[in-house]
PDB file of C-alpha atoms in Angstrom:
ATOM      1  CA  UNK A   1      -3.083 -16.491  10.704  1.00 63.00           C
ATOM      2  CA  UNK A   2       0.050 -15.515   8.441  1.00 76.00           C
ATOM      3  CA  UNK A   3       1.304 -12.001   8.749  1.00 85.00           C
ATOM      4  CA  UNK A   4       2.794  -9.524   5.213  1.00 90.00           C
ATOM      5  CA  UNK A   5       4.937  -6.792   6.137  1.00 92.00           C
ATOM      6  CA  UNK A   6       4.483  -5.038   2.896  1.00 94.00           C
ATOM      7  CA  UNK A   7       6.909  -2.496   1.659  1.00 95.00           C
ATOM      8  CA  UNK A   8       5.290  -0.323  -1.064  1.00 97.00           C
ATOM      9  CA  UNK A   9       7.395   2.051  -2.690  1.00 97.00           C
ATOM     10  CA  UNK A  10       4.516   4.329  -4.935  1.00 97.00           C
ATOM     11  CA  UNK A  11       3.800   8.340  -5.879  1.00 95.00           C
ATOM     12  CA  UNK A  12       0.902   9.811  -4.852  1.00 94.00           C
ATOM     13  CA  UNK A  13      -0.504  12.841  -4.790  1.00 92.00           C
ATOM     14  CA  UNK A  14      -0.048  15.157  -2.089  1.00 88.00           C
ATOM     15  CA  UNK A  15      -2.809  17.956  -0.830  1.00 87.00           C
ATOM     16  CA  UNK A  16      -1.429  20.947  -3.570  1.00 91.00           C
ATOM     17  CA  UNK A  17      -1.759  18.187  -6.090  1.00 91.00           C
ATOM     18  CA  UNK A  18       1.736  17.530  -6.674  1.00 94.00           C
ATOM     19  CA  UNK A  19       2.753  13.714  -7.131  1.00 94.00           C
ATOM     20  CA  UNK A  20       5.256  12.636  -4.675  1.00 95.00           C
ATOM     21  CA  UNK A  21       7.182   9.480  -4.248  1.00 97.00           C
ATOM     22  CA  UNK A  22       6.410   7.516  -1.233  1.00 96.00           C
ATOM     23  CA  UNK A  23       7.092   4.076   0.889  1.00 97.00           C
ATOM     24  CA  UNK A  24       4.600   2.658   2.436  1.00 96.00           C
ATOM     25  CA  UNK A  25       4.496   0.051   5.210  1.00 96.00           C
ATOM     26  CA  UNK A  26       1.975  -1.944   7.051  1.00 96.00           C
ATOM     27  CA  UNK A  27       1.275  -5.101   8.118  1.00 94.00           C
ATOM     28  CA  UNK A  28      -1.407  -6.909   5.903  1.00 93.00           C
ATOM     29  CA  UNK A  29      -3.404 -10.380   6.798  1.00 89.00           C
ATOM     30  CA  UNK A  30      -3.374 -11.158   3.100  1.00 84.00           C
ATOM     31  CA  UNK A  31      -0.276 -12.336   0.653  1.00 86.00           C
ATOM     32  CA  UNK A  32      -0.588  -9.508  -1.755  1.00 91.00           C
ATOM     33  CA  UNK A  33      -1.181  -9.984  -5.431  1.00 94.00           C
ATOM     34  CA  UNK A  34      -0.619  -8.099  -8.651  1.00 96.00           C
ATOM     35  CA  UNK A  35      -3.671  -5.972  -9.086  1.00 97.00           C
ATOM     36  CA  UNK A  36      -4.854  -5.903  -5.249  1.00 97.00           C
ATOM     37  CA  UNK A  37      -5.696  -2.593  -4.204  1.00 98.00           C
ATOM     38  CA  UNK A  38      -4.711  -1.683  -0.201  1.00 97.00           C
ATOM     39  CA  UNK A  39      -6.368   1.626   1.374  1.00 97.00           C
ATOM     40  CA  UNK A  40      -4.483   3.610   3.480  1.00 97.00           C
ATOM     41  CA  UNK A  41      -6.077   6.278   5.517  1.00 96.00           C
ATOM     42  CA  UNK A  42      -4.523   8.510   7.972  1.00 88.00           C
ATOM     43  CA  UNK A  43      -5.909  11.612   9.475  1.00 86.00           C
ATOM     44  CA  UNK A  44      -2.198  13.412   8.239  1.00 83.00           C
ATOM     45  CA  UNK A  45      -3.479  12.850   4.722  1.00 83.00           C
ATOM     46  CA  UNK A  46      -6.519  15.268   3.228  1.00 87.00           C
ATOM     47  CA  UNK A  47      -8.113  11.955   1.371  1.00 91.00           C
ATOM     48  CA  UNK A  48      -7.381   7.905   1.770  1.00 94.00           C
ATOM     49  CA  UNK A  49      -4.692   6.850  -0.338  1.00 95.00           C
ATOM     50  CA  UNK A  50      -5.766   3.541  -2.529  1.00 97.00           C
ATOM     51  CA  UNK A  51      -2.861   2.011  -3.818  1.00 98.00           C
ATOM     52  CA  UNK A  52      -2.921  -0.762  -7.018  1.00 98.00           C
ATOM     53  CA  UNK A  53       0.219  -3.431  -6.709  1.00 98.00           C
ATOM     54  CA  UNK A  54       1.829  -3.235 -10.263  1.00 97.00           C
ATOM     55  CA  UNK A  55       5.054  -5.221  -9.549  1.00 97.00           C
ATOM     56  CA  UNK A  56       6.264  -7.700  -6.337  1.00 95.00           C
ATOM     57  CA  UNK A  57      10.147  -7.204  -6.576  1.00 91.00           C
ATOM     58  CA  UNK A  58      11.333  -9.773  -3.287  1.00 84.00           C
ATOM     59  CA  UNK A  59      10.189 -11.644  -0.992  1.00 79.00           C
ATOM     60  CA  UNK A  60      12.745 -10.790   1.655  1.00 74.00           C
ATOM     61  CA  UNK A  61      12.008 -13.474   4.309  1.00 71.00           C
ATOM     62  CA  UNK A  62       9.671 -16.728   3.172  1.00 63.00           C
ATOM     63  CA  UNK A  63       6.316 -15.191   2.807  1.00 65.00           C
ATOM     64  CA  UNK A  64       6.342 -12.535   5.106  1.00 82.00           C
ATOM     65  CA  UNK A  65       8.233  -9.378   4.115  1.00 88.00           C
ATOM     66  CA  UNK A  66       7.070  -8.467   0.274  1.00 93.00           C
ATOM     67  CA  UNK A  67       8.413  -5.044  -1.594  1.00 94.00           C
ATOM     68  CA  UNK A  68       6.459  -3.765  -3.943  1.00 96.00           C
ATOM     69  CA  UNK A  69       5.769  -0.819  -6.733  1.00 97.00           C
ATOM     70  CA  UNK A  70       2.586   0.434  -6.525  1.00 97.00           C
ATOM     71  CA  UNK A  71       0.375   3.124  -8.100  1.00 97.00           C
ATOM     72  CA  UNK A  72      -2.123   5.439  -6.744  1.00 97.00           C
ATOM     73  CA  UNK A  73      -5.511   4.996  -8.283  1.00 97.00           C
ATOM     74  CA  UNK A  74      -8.915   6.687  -8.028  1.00 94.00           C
ATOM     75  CA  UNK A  75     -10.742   3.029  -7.486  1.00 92.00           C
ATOM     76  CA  UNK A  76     -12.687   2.613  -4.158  1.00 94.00           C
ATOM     77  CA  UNK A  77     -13.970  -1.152  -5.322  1.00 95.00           C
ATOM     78  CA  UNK A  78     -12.611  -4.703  -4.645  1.00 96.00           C
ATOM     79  CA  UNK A  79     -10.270  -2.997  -1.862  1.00 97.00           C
ATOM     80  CA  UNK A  80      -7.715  -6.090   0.003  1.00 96.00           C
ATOM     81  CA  UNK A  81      -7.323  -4.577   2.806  1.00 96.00           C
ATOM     82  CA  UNK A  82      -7.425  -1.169   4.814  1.00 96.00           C
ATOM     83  CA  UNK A  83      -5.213   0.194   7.106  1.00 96.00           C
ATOM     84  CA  UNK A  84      -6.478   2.917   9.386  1.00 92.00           C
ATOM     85  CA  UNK A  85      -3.125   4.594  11.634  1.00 79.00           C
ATOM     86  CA  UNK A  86      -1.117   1.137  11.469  1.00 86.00           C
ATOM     87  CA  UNK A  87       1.415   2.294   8.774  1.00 90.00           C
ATOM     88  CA  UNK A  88       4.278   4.289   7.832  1.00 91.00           C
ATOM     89  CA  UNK A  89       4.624   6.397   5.324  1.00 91.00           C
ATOM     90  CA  UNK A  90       8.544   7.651   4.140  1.00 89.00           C
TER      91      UNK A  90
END
C-alpha cells in the first residue's frame, strides 16, 4: 500500500473566529487530488477541520511527499480521508 506525506499549507479558522494560516501534515493512504477534501480532527481544535485541495505545487520525492494549498470548507460529504491525532499542525 503506497504512503502521501502531504504538506498542506491552508487558513482556517481558529475558536474566536479569526482565520489563521496553517500547515498541515499527515500521512494519507490516498494520492491526493484537486478537489479531495481531508478531515482533520484533533481534540486541541473546538471543531474538525475539513480541508478542500485547491492547488498541488511539488511532488518532492516520486509520489510520496505532495505540498499543497488548501482551503477550509464547511463540506462534511465525499471526505478522502480522516485523520484523527496523526498530524501536525504549524
Amino acid at each position: 500500500m503506497e504512503k502521501y506525506t502531504l504538506t498542506i499549507n491552508c487558513e482556517f479558522i481558529n475558536e474566536v473566529g479569526i482565520l489563521v494560516s496553517h500547515t498541515l501534515r499527515a500521512d494519507a493512504h490516498t494520492k491526493p487530488q484537486i478537489e479531495d477534501k481531508y478531515m482533520f480532527i484533533s481534540r486541541h481544535h473546538f471543531k474538525p477541520i475539513v480541508i478542500r485541495i485547491q492547488q498541488i505545487l511539488d511532488y518532492l520525492l516520486p509520489d510520496t511527499e505532495v505540498i499543497c494549498h488548501g482551503e477550509e470548507v464547511d463540506e462534511f460529504d465525499n471526505i478522502r480521508e480522516a485523520f484523527y491525532s496523526r498530524f501536525t499542525i504549524d
